[in-house]
Each structure stands twice: as structure tokens, then as C-alpha cells.
PDB file of C-alpha atoms and ligand atoms in Angstrom:
ATOM      1  CA  MET P  11      21.233  -3.202 -26.949  1.00  0.00           C
ATOM      2  CA  ASP P  12      19.944  -1.674 -29.987  1.00  0.00           C
ATOM      3  CA  LYS P  13      16.692  -1.570 -30.866  1.00  0.00           C
ATOM      4  CA  HIS P  14      15.557  -4.419 -33.361  1.00  0.00           C
ATOM      5  CA  ARG P  15      14.535  -2.937 -36.761  1.00  0.00           C
ATOM      6  CA  ILE P  16      13.022  -5.808 -38.817  1.00  0.00           C
ATOM      7  CA  ILE P  17      11.377  -6.856 -41.824  1.00  0.00           C
ATOM      8  CA  ILE P  18       8.615  -9.579 -41.074  1.00  0.00           C
ATOM      9  CA  ASP P  19       8.077 -11.814 -44.386  1.00  0.00           C
ATOM     10  CA  THR P  20       4.867 -13.846 -43.580  1.00  0.00           C
ATOM     11  CA  ASP P  21       2.046 -15.879 -45.002  1.00  0.00           C
ATOM     12  CA  PRO P  22      -0.856 -15.229 -41.896  1.00  0.00           C
ATOM     13  CA  GLY P  23      -1.487 -18.019 -40.585  1.00  0.00           C
ATOM     14  CA  GLN P  24      -2.894 -17.555 -37.241  1.00  0.00           C
ATOM     15  CA  ASP P  25       0.602 -18.425 -35.621  1.00  0.00           C
ATOM     16  CA  ASP P  26       1.930 -15.309 -38.135  1.00  0.00           C
ATOM     17  CA  ALA P  27      -0.750 -13.323 -36.889  1.00  0.00           C
ATOM     18  CA  VAL P  28       0.527 -13.714 -32.826  1.00  0.00           C
ATOM     19  CA  ALA P  29       3.872 -13.041 -34.068  1.00  0.00           C
ATOM     20  CA  ILE P  30       3.370  -9.815 -35.935  1.00  0.00           C
ATOM     21  CA  LEU P  31       1.101  -8.780 -32.660  1.00  0.00           C
ATOM     22  CA  LEU P  32       3.879  -9.381 -30.443  1.00  0.00           C
ATOM     23  CA  ALA P  33       6.254  -7.522 -32.503  1.00  0.00           C
ATOM     24  CA  LEU P  34       3.782  -4.708 -32.863  1.00  0.00           C
ATOM     25  CA  SER P  35       2.820  -4.427 -29.166  1.00  0.00           C
ATOM     26  CA  SER P  36       6.978  -4.170 -28.049  1.00  0.00           C
ATOM     27  CA  PRO P  37       8.262  -0.548 -29.670  1.00  0.00           C
ATOM     28  CA  GLU P  38      10.895  -0.817 -27.196  1.00  0.00           C
ATOM     29  CA  GLU P  39      12.880  -3.481 -28.416  1.00  0.00           C
ATOM     30  CA  ILE P  40      11.293  -3.925 -32.028  1.00  0.00           C
ATOM     31  CA  GLU P  41      10.872  -1.406 -34.914  1.00  0.00           C
ATOM     32  CA  VAL P  42       8.466  -2.898 -37.575  1.00  0.00           C
ATOM     33  CA  LEU P  43      10.115  -1.234 -41.082  1.00  0.00           C
ATOM     34  CA  GLY P  44       7.130  -3.204 -43.372  1.00  0.00           C
ATOM     35  CA  ILE P  45       5.820  -6.571 -43.562  1.00  0.00           C
ATOM     36  CA  THR P  46       5.668  -8.636 -46.903  1.00  0.00           C
ATOM     37  CA  ALA P  47       3.548 -11.660 -47.528  1.00  0.00           C
ATOM     38  CA  VAL P  48       4.542 -14.879 -49.253  1.00  0.00           C
ATOM     39  CA  ALA P  49       2.053 -17.594 -50.586  1.00  0.00           C
ATOM     40  CA  GLY P  50       2.724 -20.430 -48.096  1.00  0.00           C
ATOM     41  CA  ASN P  51      -0.124 -21.444 -45.534  1.00  0.00           C
ATOM     42  CA  VAL P  52      -2.516 -20.349 -48.163  1.00  0.00           C
ATOM     43  CA  PRO P  53      -2.275 -18.465 -51.319  1.00  0.00           C
ATOM     44  CA  LEU P  54      -0.967 -14.761 -51.689  1.00  0.00           C
ATOM     45  CA  PRO P  55      -3.763 -13.048 -52.276  1.00  0.00           C
ATOM     46  CA  LEU P  56      -5.164 -14.527 -48.915  1.00  0.00           C
ATOM     47  CA  THR P  57      -1.681 -14.212 -46.885  1.00  0.00           C
ATOM     48  CA  GLU P  58      -1.535 -10.278 -47.608  1.00  0.00           C
ATOM     49  CA  LEU P  59      -5.258  -9.589 -46.757  1.00  0.00           C
ATOM     50  CA  ASN P  60      -4.726 -11.598 -43.487  1.00  0.00           C
ATOM     51  CA  ALA P  61      -1.357  -9.618 -43.023  1.00  0.00           C
ATOM     52  CA  ARG P  62      -3.313  -6.255 -43.580  1.00  0.00           C
ATOM     53  CA  LYS P  63      -6.279  -7.089 -41.168  1.00  0.00           C
ATOM     54  CA  VAL P  64      -3.690  -8.421 -38.236  1.00  0.00           C
ATOM     55  CA  CYS P  65      -2.292  -4.712 -38.502  1.00  0.00           C
ATOM     56  CA  GLU P  66      -5.648  -3.257 -38.220  1.00  0.00           C
ATOM     57  CA  LEU P  67      -6.333  -5.657 -34.860  1.00  0.00           C
ATOM     58  CA  ALA P  68      -3.126  -4.316 -34.003  1.00  0.00           C
ATOM     59  CA  GLY P  69      -4.537  -0.624 -34.401  1.00  0.00           C
ATOM     60  CA  ARG P  70      -1.701  -0.204 -36.678  1.00  0.00           C
ATOM     61  CA  PRO P  71      -3.181   0.727 -40.260  1.00  0.00           C
ATOM     62  CA  ASP P  72      -0.151   3.083 -40.887  1.00  0.00           C
ATOM     63  CA  MET P  73       2.044  -0.370 -41.314  1.00  0.00           C
ATOM     64  CA  LYS P  74       3.478  -0.934 -44.854  1.00  0.00           C
ATOM     65  CA  VAL P  75       2.254  -4.309 -46.465  1.00  0.00           C
ATOM     66  CA  PHE P  76       3.556  -5.504 -49.661  1.00  0.00           C
ATOM     67  CA  ALA P  77       2.662  -8.664 -51.463  1.00  0.00           C
ATOM     68  CA  GLY P  78       5.590 -10.742 -52.892  1.00  0.00           C
ATOM     69  CA  CYS P  79       5.877 -14.056 -54.702  1.00  0.00           C
ATOM     70  CA  ASP P  80       2.643 -16.196 -55.133  1.00  0.00           C
ATOM     71  CA  ARG P  81       4.741 -19.179 -55.894  1.00  0.00           C
ATOM     72  CA  PRO P  82       8.034 -20.864 -54.812  1.00  0.00           C
ATOM     73  CA  PHE P  83      11.231 -21.394 -56.971  1.00  0.00           C
ATOM     74  CA  GLY P  84      10.164 -23.846 -59.739  1.00  0.00           C
ATOM     75  CA  ARG P  85       7.478 -26.104 -57.588  1.00  0.00           C
ATOM     76  CA  LYS P  86       3.757 -26.387 -57.351  1.00  0.00           C
ATOM     77  CA  LEU P  87       2.551 -24.195 -54.313  1.00  0.00           C
ATOM     78  CA  VAL P  88       1.318 -26.742 -51.155  1.00  0.00           C
ATOM     79  CA  THR P  89      -0.875 -25.016 -48.826  1.00  0.00           C
ATOM     80  CA  ALA P  90      -1.990 -25.600 -45.473  1.00  0.00           C
ATOM     81  CA  GLU P  91      -5.457 -25.076 -45.434  1.00  0.00           C
ATOM     82  CA  HIS P  92      -6.102 -28.339 -43.180  1.00  0.00           C
ATOM     83  CA  VAL P  93      -4.374 -26.679 -40.498  1.00  0.00           C
ATOM     84  CA  HIS P  94      -5.402 -22.934 -40.752  1.00  0.00           C
ATOM     85  CA  GLY P  95      -8.813 -23.105 -42.282  1.00  0.00           C
ATOM     86  CA  LYS P  96     -10.035 -21.494 -45.628  1.00  0.00           C
ATOM     87  CA  SER P  97      -8.874 -18.137 -44.969  1.00  0.00           C
ATOM     88  CA  GLY P  98      -5.626 -19.182 -43.305  1.00  0.00           C
ATOM     89  CA  LEU P  99      -6.851 -17.122 -40.292  1.00  0.00           C
ATOM     90  CA  ASP P 100     -10.350 -19.157 -39.366  1.00  0.00           C
ATOM     91  CA  GLY P 101     -10.990 -18.715 -35.659  1.00  0.00           C
ATOM     92  CA  PRO P 102     -12.069 -14.708 -35.234  1.00  0.00           C
ATOM     93  CA  VAL P 103     -13.923 -12.739 -37.451  1.00  0.00           C
ATOM     94  CA  LEU P 104     -12.165  -9.935 -38.781  1.00  0.00           C
ATOM     95  CA  PRO P 105     -13.436  -6.993 -40.486  1.00  0.00           C
ATOM     96  CA  ASP P 106     -11.985  -6.809 -44.544  1.00  0.00           C
ATOM     97  CA  PRO P 107      -9.342  -4.147 -43.740  1.00  0.00           C
ATOM     98  CA  LYS P 108      -9.413  -0.358 -44.716  1.00  0.00           C
ATOM     99  CA  MET P 109      -5.781   0.152 -45.615  1.00  0.00           C
ATOM    100  CA  GLN P 110      -4.615  -0.701 -48.713  1.00  0.00           C
ATOM    101  CA  LEU P 111      -1.852  -2.805 -50.196  1.00  0.00           C
ATOM    102  CA  GLN P 112       1.627  -0.644 -51.114  1.00  0.00           C
ATOM    103  CA  ASP P 113       2.551  -0.286 -54.441  1.00  0.00           C
ATOM    104  CA  GLY P 114       5.500  -2.371 -55.444  1.00  0.00           C
ATOM    105  CA  HIS P 115       6.802  -6.058 -54.937  1.00  0.00           C
ATOM    106  CA  ALA P 116       7.647  -6.986 -51.665  1.00  0.00           C
ATOM    107  CA  VAL P 117      10.972  -8.191 -52.979  1.00  0.00           C
ATOM    108  CA  ASP P 118      11.882  -4.506 -54.217  1.00  0.00           C
ATOM    109  CA  PHE P 119      10.823  -3.328 -50.955  1.00  0.00           C
ATOM    110  CA  ILE P 120      13.350  -6.019 -49.072  1.00  0.00           C
ATOM    111  CA  ILE P 121      16.206  -5.031 -51.473  1.00  0.00           C
ATOM    112  CA  ASP P 122      15.578  -1.040 -51.502  1.00  0.00           C
ATOM    113  CA  THR P 123      14.848  -1.346 -47.838  1.00  0.00           C
ATOM    114  CA  LEU P 124      18.499  -2.944 -47.092  1.00  0.00           C
ATOM    115  CA  ARG P 125      20.420  -0.562 -49.851  1.00  0.00           C
ATOM    116  CA  ALA P 126      18.939   2.411 -48.016  1.00  0.00           C
ATOM    117  CA  GLU P 127      19.026   1.705 -44.203  1.00  0.00           C
ATOM    118  CA  PRO P 128      22.859   1.629 -42.450  1.00  0.00           C
ATOM    119  CA  ALA P 129      24.687  -1.924 -43.274  1.00  0.00           C
ATOM    120  CA  GLY P 130      24.057  -4.207 -40.241  1.00  0.00           C
ATOM    121  CA  SER P 131      20.947  -2.484 -38.922  1.00  0.00           C
ATOM    122  CA  VAL P 132      17.784  -4.670 -40.392  1.00  0.00           C
ATOM    123  CA  THR P 133      16.807  -7.893 -39.578  1.00  0.00           C
ATOM    124  CA  LEU P 134      14.701 -10.232 -41.390  1.00  0.00           C
ATOM    125  CA  CYS P 135      11.881 -12.320 -39.929  1.00  0.00           C
ATOM    126  CA  PRO P 136      10.710 -14.993 -42.289  1.00  0.00           C
ATOM    127  CA  LEU P 137       7.523 -16.814 -41.035  1.00  0.00           C
ATOM    128  CA  GLY P 138       6.570 -18.382 -44.060  1.00  0.00           C
ATOM    129  CA  PRO P 139       8.530 -20.088 -46.972  1.00  0.00           C
ATOM    130  CA  LEU P 140      11.659 -18.603 -48.202  1.00  0.00           C
ATOM    131  CA  THR P 141      10.955 -17.200 -51.503  1.00  0.00           C
ATOM    132  CA  ASN P 142      10.872 -13.369 -51.205  1.00  0.00           C
ATOM    133  CA  ILE P 143      14.190 -13.729 -49.078  1.00  0.00           C
ATOM    134  CA  ALA P 144      15.739 -15.734 -51.190  1.00  0.00           C
ATOM    135  CA  MET P 145      14.549 -14.047 -54.456  1.00  0.00           C
ATOM    136  CA  ALA P 146      15.969 -10.575 -52.990  1.00  0.00           C
ATOM    137  CA  PHE P 147      19.039 -12.471 -52.389  1.00  0.00           C
ATOM    138  CA  GLU P 148      19.359 -13.574 -55.752  1.00  0.00           C
ATOM    139  CA  LYS P 149      18.012 -10.484 -57.188  1.00  0.00           C
ATOM    140  CA  ALA P 150      20.650  -8.171 -55.619  1.00  0.00           C
ATOM    141  CA  PRO P 151      23.862 -10.171 -54.071  1.00  0.00           C
ATOM    142  CA  ASP P 152      24.891  -7.118 -52.779  1.00  0.00           C
ATOM    143  CA  ILE P 153      22.287  -6.924 -49.811  1.00  0.00           C
ATOM    144  CA  THR P 154      23.328  -9.993 -47.926  1.00  0.00           C
ATOM    145  CA  GLU P 155      26.057  -8.303 -46.266  1.00  0.00           C
ATOM    146  CA  ARG P 156      23.690  -5.728 -45.234  1.00  0.00           C
ATOM    147  CA  VAL P 157      21.070  -7.698 -42.966  1.00  0.00           C
ATOM    148  CA  ARG P 158      22.351  -7.642 -39.634  1.00  0.00           C
ATOM    149  CA  GLU P 159      20.626 -11.195 -38.931  1.00  0.00           C
ATOM    150  CA  ILE P 160      17.874 -13.445 -39.952  1.00  0.00           C
ATOM    151  CA  VAL P 161      15.798 -15.250 -37.413  1.00  0.00           C
ATOM    152  CA  LEU P 162      13.043 -17.695 -39.068  1.00  0.00           C
ATOM    153  CA  MET P 163      10.653 -20.179 -38.012  1.00  0.00           C
ATOM    154  CA  GLY P 164      11.467 -23.401 -40.248  1.00  0.00           C
ATOM    155  CA  GLY P 165      13.018 -26.961 -40.040  1.00  0.00           C
ATOM    156  CA  ALA P 166      13.013 -29.577 -37.646  1.00  0.00           C
ATOM    157  CA  TYR P 167      15.905 -31.832 -36.598  1.00  0.00           C
ATOM    158  CA  PHE P 168      14.533 -34.342 -33.682  1.00  0.00           C
ATOM    159  CA  GLU P 169      10.997 -33.638 -34.131  1.00  0.00           C
ATOM    160  CA  VAL P 170      12.117 -34.405 -38.047  1.00  0.00           C
ATOM    161  CA  GLY P 171       8.867 -33.367 -40.001  1.00  0.00           C
ATOM    162  CA  ASN P 172       5.208 -31.905 -39.912  1.00  0.00           C
ATOM    163  CA  ILE P 173       4.096 -31.874 -43.664  1.00  0.00           C
ATOM    164  CA  THR P 174       5.810 -34.852 -44.914  1.00  0.00           C
ATOM    165  CA  PRO P 175       8.036 -37.497 -42.494  1.00  0.00           C
ATOM    166  CA  THR P 176      11.481 -35.662 -42.971  1.00  0.00           C
ATOM    167  CA  ALA P 177      10.066 -31.872 -43.715  1.00  0.00           C
ATOM    168  CA  GLU P 178       8.665 -28.996 -41.918  1.00  0.00           C
ATOM    169  CA  PHE P 179       6.156 -26.998 -43.983  1.00  0.00           C
ATOM    170  CA  ASN P 180       7.634 -23.726 -44.540  1.00  0.00           C
ATOM    171  CA  ILE P 181      10.919 -25.238 -46.036  1.00  0.00           C
ATOM    172  CA  TYR P 182       9.544 -27.739 -47.718  1.00  0.00           C
ATOM    173  CA  VAL P 183       7.044 -25.595 -49.467  1.00  0.00           C
ATOM    174  CA  ASP P 184      10.387 -23.943 -51.335  1.00  0.00           C
ATOM    175  CA  PRO P 185      13.451 -26.049 -50.306  1.00  0.00           C
ATOM    176  CA  GLN P 186      15.474 -23.996 -53.423  1.00  0.00           C
ATOM    177  CA  ALA P 187      14.791 -20.832 -51.526  1.00  0.00           C
ATOM    178  CA  ALA P 188      16.130 -22.075 -47.878  1.00  0.00           C
ATOM    179  CA  ARG P 189      19.513 -23.446 -49.929  1.00  0.00           C
ATOM    180  CA  ILE P 190      19.784 -20.153 -50.798  1.00  0.00           C
ATOM    181  CA  VAL P 191      19.184 -18.488 -47.658  1.00  0.00           C
ATOM    182  CA  PHE P 192      20.914 -20.952 -45.338  1.00  0.00           C
ATOM    183  CA  GLY P 193      23.879 -20.405 -47.987  1.00  0.00           C
ATOM    184  CA  SER P 194      24.262 -16.721 -47.966  1.00  0.00           C
ATOM    185  CA  GLY P 195      26.694 -16.326 -45.343  1.00  0.00           C
ATOM    186  CA  VAL P 196      24.152 -14.178 -43.345  1.00  0.00           C
ATOM    187  CA  GLN P 197      23.841 -14.796 -39.877  1.00  0.00           C
ATOM    188  CA  ILE P 198      20.589 -17.005 -39.017  1.00  0.00           C
ATOM    189  CA  THR P 199      18.695 -17.854 -36.218  1.00  0.00           C
ATOM    190  CA  VAL P 200      16.224 -20.805 -36.725  1.00  0.00           C
ATOM    191  CA  MET P 201      13.113 -21.830 -34.811  1.00  0.00           C
ATOM    192  CA  PRO P 202      12.821 -25.502 -35.637  1.00  0.00           C
ATOM    193  CA  LEU P 203      10.040 -27.500 -34.594  1.00  0.00           C
ATOM    194  CA  ASP P 204      12.579 -28.954 -31.988  1.00  0.00           C
ATOM    195  CA  VAL P 205      11.729 -25.568 -30.055  1.00  0.00           C
ATOM    196  CA  THR P 206       8.215 -24.481 -31.381  1.00  0.00           C
ATOM    197  CA  HIS P 207       6.558 -28.053 -30.181  1.00  0.00           C
ATOM    198  CA  LYS P 208       7.599 -27.048 -26.748  1.00  0.00           C
ATOM    199  CA  ALA P 209       5.781 -23.532 -26.952  1.00  0.00           C
ATOM    200  CA  LEU P 210       2.209 -25.470 -26.363  1.00  0.00           C
ATOM    201  CA  VAL P 211      -1.111 -23.227 -25.968  1.00  0.00           C
ATOM    202  CA  THR P 212      -2.653 -25.467 -23.160  1.00  0.00           C
ATOM    203  CA  PRO P 213      -5.943 -24.520 -22.352  1.00  0.00           C
ATOM    204  CA  ALA P 214      -5.040 -22.463 -19.245  1.00  0.00           C
ATOM    205  CA  ARG P 215      -2.931 -20.387 -21.316  1.00  0.00           C
ATOM    206  CA  ASN P 216      -5.453 -19.657 -24.094  1.00  0.00           C
ATOM    207  CA  ASP P 217      -7.429 -18.861 -21.258  1.00  0.00           C
ATOM    208  CA  ALA P 218      -4.823 -16.251 -20.099  1.00  0.00           C
ATOM    209  CA  PHE P 219      -5.130 -14.544 -23.506  1.00  0.00           C
ATOM    210  CA  ARG P 220      -8.936 -14.662 -23.309  1.00  0.00           C
ATOM    211  CA  ALA P 221      -9.071 -12.969 -20.008  1.00  0.00           C
ATOM    212  CA  ILE P 222      -6.885 -10.076 -21.458  1.00  0.00           C
ATOM    213  CA  GLY P 223     -10.498  -9.108 -22.285  1.00  0.00           C
ATOM    214  CA  ASN P 224      -9.167  -6.699 -25.240  1.00  0.00           C
ATOM    215  CA  ARG P 225     -10.225  -7.172 -28.729  1.00  0.00           C
ATOM    216  CA  VAL P 226      -6.643  -8.681 -29.427  1.00  0.00           C
ATOM    217  CA  GLY P 227      -6.864 -11.202 -26.401  1.00  0.00           C
ATOM    218  CA  VAL P 228      -9.981 -12.339 -27.345  1.00  0.00           C
ATOM    219  CA  ALA P 229      -8.783 -12.698 -31.033  1.00  0.00           C
ATOM    220  CA  VAL P 230      -6.005 -14.473 -30.029  1.00  0.00           C
ATOM    221  CA  ALA P 231      -7.797 -17.013 -28.116  1.00  0.00           C
ATOM    222  CA  GLU P 232      -9.958 -17.572 -31.156  1.00  0.00           C
ATOM    223  CA  MET P 233      -7.597 -18.140 -33.224  1.00  0.00           C
ATOM    224  CA  THR P 234      -5.764 -20.870 -31.009  1.00  0.00           C
ATOM    225  CA  ASP P 235      -8.940 -22.219 -30.271  1.00  0.00           C
ATOM    226  CA  PHE P 236      -9.391 -23.087 -34.163  1.00  0.00           C
ATOM    227  CA  PHE P 237      -5.804 -24.563 -35.300  1.00  0.00           C
ATOM    228  CA  GLU P 238      -5.691 -26.505 -31.684  1.00  0.00           C
ATOM    229  CA  ARG P 239      -8.602 -28.584 -33.287  1.00  0.00           C
ATOM    230  CA  TYR P 240      -6.005 -29.610 -35.841  1.00  0.00           C
ATOM    231  CA  ASP P 241      -3.092 -30.067 -33.600  1.00  0.00           C
ATOM    232  CA  MET P 242      -4.798 -32.273 -31.071  1.00  0.00           C
ATOM    233  CA  GLU P 243      -5.966 -34.571 -33.276  1.00  0.00           C
ATOM    234  CA  LYS P 244      -2.676 -35.164 -34.895  1.00  0.00           C
ATOM    235  CA  TYR P 245      -0.121 -34.709 -32.144  1.00  0.00           C
ATOM    236  CA  GLY P 246      -2.580 -35.723 -28.852  1.00  0.00           C
ATOM    237  CA  ALA P 247      -0.657 -33.196 -27.161  1.00  0.00           C
ATOM    238  CA  GLN P 248      -1.916 -30.547 -24.087  1.00  0.00           C
ATOM    239  CA  GLY P 249      -2.224 -28.161 -26.824  1.00  0.00           C
ATOM    240  CA  ALA P 250      -1.024 -26.586 -30.268  1.00  0.00           C
ATOM    241  CA  PRO P 251       2.235 -25.336 -30.671  1.00  0.00           C
ATOM    242  CA  LEU P 252       2.878 -21.875 -31.298  1.00  0.00           C
ATOM    243  CA  HIS P 253       5.371 -21.590 -33.866  1.00  0.00           C
ATOM    244  CA  ASP P 254       5.687 -18.006 -35.684  1.00  0.00           C
ATOM    245  CA  PRO P 255       6.113 -16.138 -31.989  1.00  0.00           C
ATOM    246  CA  CYS P 256       9.344 -17.627 -31.373  1.00  0.00           C
ATOM    247  CA  VAL P 257      10.679 -15.233 -33.530  1.00  0.00           C
ATOM    248  CA  THR P 258       9.410 -12.122 -32.606  1.00  0.00           C
ATOM    249  CA  ALA P 259       9.817 -13.524 -28.864  1.00  0.00           C
ATOM    250  CA  TYR P 260      13.799 -14.176 -29.634  1.00  0.00           C
ATOM    251  CA  LEU P 261      14.162 -10.645 -30.338  1.00  0.00           C
ATOM    252  CA  ILE P 262      12.411  -9.414 -27.152  1.00  0.00           C
ATOM    253  CA  ARG P 263      13.659 -11.994 -24.659  1.00  0.00           C
ATOM    254  CA  PRO P 264      16.794 -14.045 -26.250  1.00  0.00           C
ATOM    255  CA  GLU P 265      17.507 -15.914 -22.639  1.00  0.00           C
ATOM    256  CA  LEU P 266      14.282 -17.705 -22.894  1.00  0.00           C
ATOM    257  CA  PHE P 267      15.876 -19.787 -25.859  1.00  0.00           C
ATOM    258  CA  SER P 268      18.671 -21.869 -26.137  1.00  0.00           C
ATOM    259  CA  GLY P 269      20.681 -23.930 -28.480  1.00  0.00           C
ATOM    260  CA  ARG P 270      23.482 -24.772 -30.770  1.00  0.00           C
ATOM    261  CA  HIS P 271      25.889 -22.926 -33.579  1.00  0.00           C
ATOM    262  CA  ILE P 272      26.168 -25.635 -36.304  1.00  0.00           C
ATOM    263  CA  ASN P 273      25.712 -26.732 -39.701  1.00  0.00           C
ATOM    264  CA  VAL P 274      21.989 -26.935 -41.441  1.00  0.00           C
ATOM    265  CA  GLU P 275      21.792 -28.124 -44.764  1.00  0.00           C
ATOM    266  CA  ILE P 276      18.731 -28.180 -47.079  1.00  0.00           C
ATOM    267  CA  GLU P 277      17.587 -31.246 -48.964  1.00  0.00           C
ATOM    268  CA  THR P 278      16.331 -30.363 -52.407  1.00  0.00           C
ATOM    269  CA  SER P 279      16.853 -33.462 -54.552  1.00  0.00           C
ATOM    270  CA  SER P 280      15.698 -36.357 -52.966  1.00  0.00           C
ATOM    271  CA  GLU P 281      11.454 -36.621 -53.312  1.00  0.00           C
ATOM    272  CA  LEU P 282      11.444 -38.891 -50.201  1.00  0.00           C
ATOM    273  CA  THR P 283      13.072 -36.100 -48.217  1.00  0.00           C
ATOM    274  CA  MET P 284      12.776 -33.180 -50.157  1.00  0.00           C
ATOM    275  CA  GLY P 285      12.931 -30.051 -47.485  1.00  0.00           C
ATOM    276  CA  MET P 286      14.707 -31.692 -44.850  1.00  0.00           C
ATOM    277  CA  THR P 287      16.684 -29.612 -42.536  1.00  0.00           C
ATOM    278  CA  VAL P 288      19.692 -31.584 -42.346  1.00  0.00           C
ATOM    279  CA  ALA P 289      21.098 -30.213 -39.204  1.00  0.00           C
ATOM    280  CA  ASP P 290      24.502 -31.366 -37.746  1.00  0.00           C
ATOM    281  CA  TRP P 291      23.676 -30.991 -33.860  1.00  0.00           C
ATOM    282  CA  TRP P 292      26.104 -33.865 -33.105  1.00  0.00           C
ATOM    283  CA  ARG P 293      28.792 -31.733 -35.006  1.00  0.00           C
ATOM    284  CA  VAL P 294      29.689 -34.808 -37.277  1.00  0.00           C
ATOM    285  CA  SER P 295      30.190 -33.723 -40.686  1.00  0.00           C
ATOM    286  CA  GLY P 296      32.845 -31.452 -40.323  1.00  0.00           C
ATOM    287  CA  ARG P 297      31.001 -28.549 -42.259  1.00  0.00           C
ATOM    288  CA  ASP P 298      31.068 -24.892 -41.032  1.00  0.00           C
ATOM    289  CA  PRO P 299      28.284 -23.999 -38.767  1.00  0.00           C
ATOM    290  CA  ASN P 300      25.986 -21.353 -40.708  1.00  0.00           C
ATOM    291  CA  ALA P 301      23.063 -21.438 -38.088  1.00  0.00           C
ATOM    292  CA  MET P 302      22.389 -21.175 -34.744  1.00  0.00           C
ATOM    293  CA  PHE P 303      19.695 -23.910 -34.209  1.00  0.00           C
ATOM    294  CA  ILE P 304      17.601 -23.389 -31.205  1.00  0.00           C
ATOM    295  CA  ARG P 305      16.412 -26.458 -29.246  1.00  0.00           C
ATOM    296  CA  ASP P 306      14.944 -25.252 -26.012  1.00  0.00           C
ATOM    297  CA  ILE P 307      12.557 -22.207 -24.597  1.00  0.00           C
ATOM    298  CA  ASP P 308      11.320 -21.606 -21.244  1.00  0.00           C
ATOM    299  CA  ALA P 309       7.801 -21.866 -22.229  1.00  0.00           C
ATOM    300  CA  ASP P 310       6.225 -20.044 -18.970  1.00  0.00           C
ATOM    301  CA  GLY P 311       8.519 -17.406 -19.621  1.00  0.00           C
ATOM    302  CA  PHE P 312       7.076 -17.020 -23.212  1.00  0.00           C
ATOM    303  CA  PHE P 313       3.805 -17.103 -22.578  1.00  0.00           C
ATOM    304  CA  SER P 314       3.808 -14.461 -20.027  1.00  0.00           C
ATOM    305  CA  LEU P 315       5.878 -12.199 -22.359  1.00  0.00           C
ATOM    306  CA  LEU P 316       2.943 -12.924 -25.020  1.00  0.00           C
ATOM    307  CA  THR P 317      -0.056 -12.394 -22.608  1.00  0.00           C
ATOM    308  CA  ASP P 318       1.498  -9.034 -21.182  1.00  0.00           C
ATOM    309  CA  ARG P 319       2.562  -7.697 -24.379  1.00  0.00           C
ATOM    310  CA  LEU P 320      -1.162  -8.586 -26.207  1.00  0.00           C
ATOM    311  CA  SER P 321      -2.680  -6.704 -23.259  1.00  0.00           C
ATOM    312  CA  ARG P 322      -1.051  -3.854 -23.974  1.00  0.00           C
ATOM    313  CA  LEU P 323      -3.045  -3.506 -27.553  1.00  0.00           C
TER     314      LEU P 323
HETATM  315 CA1   CA L 234       3.520 -18.829 -41.099  1.00  0.00          CA
END
């Protein structure tokens, strides 16, 4: 299979950080063309800063990082410091980055890259609210048919919601953007809470990160230690879900995941269920499928992949 050439669109976020580290430690399968930051878990000035910190942690100060949209389409920004801490990346102490932010807007980088690269060769990997991606599709409708695939973290069906009773955070923050992306006709693979809640960082799995012994392994263990406190309290689970790395792991080992090709629509009008991903898992709507909706993961395989790859950094 061809190497995946990707743009990571992200709001780091400890789990975003792990997703980026996995991509950057897997050059045989993944070439990262650039990283675009969006407002989400924390405001944009922190997400773009955190993205650069993570690149330097990975030993990749040459990576291009762009800042994108600082607020969703027509809604007030909702953030998640209660999960990720004030900085968005609480846990490890990472130095302020020396690498500079790129000139230019993330949305223009997405558009220019899709126009410059061969059609069907670039995959978009959104790990936060879909504002940058939707803005690019609105501004340059010609690029949608040039996207190879979108693999994103967002939504939920069986797990329903985490930021409201019926909505997952990334989709809830910018439902209008999500509606544009899900209606774009681009091939989409979705990592909803239904699968990410099965990717739990148990104490043994976190010990394995720490035992890697390099700077990255220790930093990742400290990140998961941090957000685990919140999730354990909330879910009482054996560990915190590691959401975003499911996206980059899927590119490397798709056989670890399974799901159904179904129709997914986004609620954008009801305040009560705003941002709900109405996923037709049982195929009762008669609406055409527009997304591969993942439900299951080989969690042991996923964590051994992560531990193995992070040990290379
Ligand atoms: Ca994220």
C-alpha cells in the first residue's frame, strides 16, 4: 500500500500529542506534510504552541506548523480545560519551542497543498473541531475531490456524548463545520467515542510507556497520568480513553479496527442535542452511507504498536 501523506489538523490536547508522536515515529507508513492548529480543547494560541512543543519533543523542529481558525462557524468557542488542564498539555514540563510558526493561515495551507499535490494523494486527519477543514472546503470547493480520505476523531453513537448528554466534544464545538465535512462527498473514516472508549490506558499500559525510558515515553506517561485523573473520576473506568491516536494508528494498522459503512448526519439546530452524530448503525434511514463508522479495536494490538513506535523517538 502507498504511504499515507497526511495533514494533521489538531487542538493539542494530550491525546492529540500522542497521535502526532505516533505519526512522526512511523515514517515507513506516514509522511506528515504539515500540522494545522485549530481552537478546541484550549484557545488557538495554546494549540499552535502545543503543536510546536510536540514536534520538538519528537525531534522534528523542521515540521511545518500553521495556525488556523480561532473560533467555530457562528458559535462561541467551547473549550475543555477541565480535561486537559490550563495549558491544554498539562502533565509533563515541555520547554517553550524554538521552532517558529509558519507564515500564512492553516486553511490556505490545506487548500494550497491539496491543489499542488497529485489528486487523491493527500489524507486529512482532523483531531479537533472541524473548523479548518470546513473553511477550506467552503473557500475552495475544488479541493474536495482531490482529498484521498479523511480519518477523524469525533462523534459517538452507542456512547452518545461526553461534553453534553448527546454530543462528543469535537463535533459539539463546531456542528456547522461537521455538517459541511460529512456532506462533502469525501470518503470519511470516523473514530467515535464508541471505539476510543475501548482504547483505555490501564496502569500496566501506562507503565509500559514510562518503561520505554526515553524522553518521549516519560512525557507520554505524564500526559496520560494527568488526564486520567479527570476520566477516572468521570467514568470510573480502568483508565482514560486515548482518543486521537486511534486516527494515526488506523493509518498504520487498519486491521486493528472494525466498523460499518453507514450514514452519519450532524444535528445543527436543536440546542438540546446540538452536535449529535446521528449515525444510522442499524441502516434504518434509507439515507446513503457517507462514512466508515468504527466501533471496535484490538486494544492490546493498539497499545503495543504505540509503545513500539514511541520507543523509536
Ligand atoms: Ca483533539
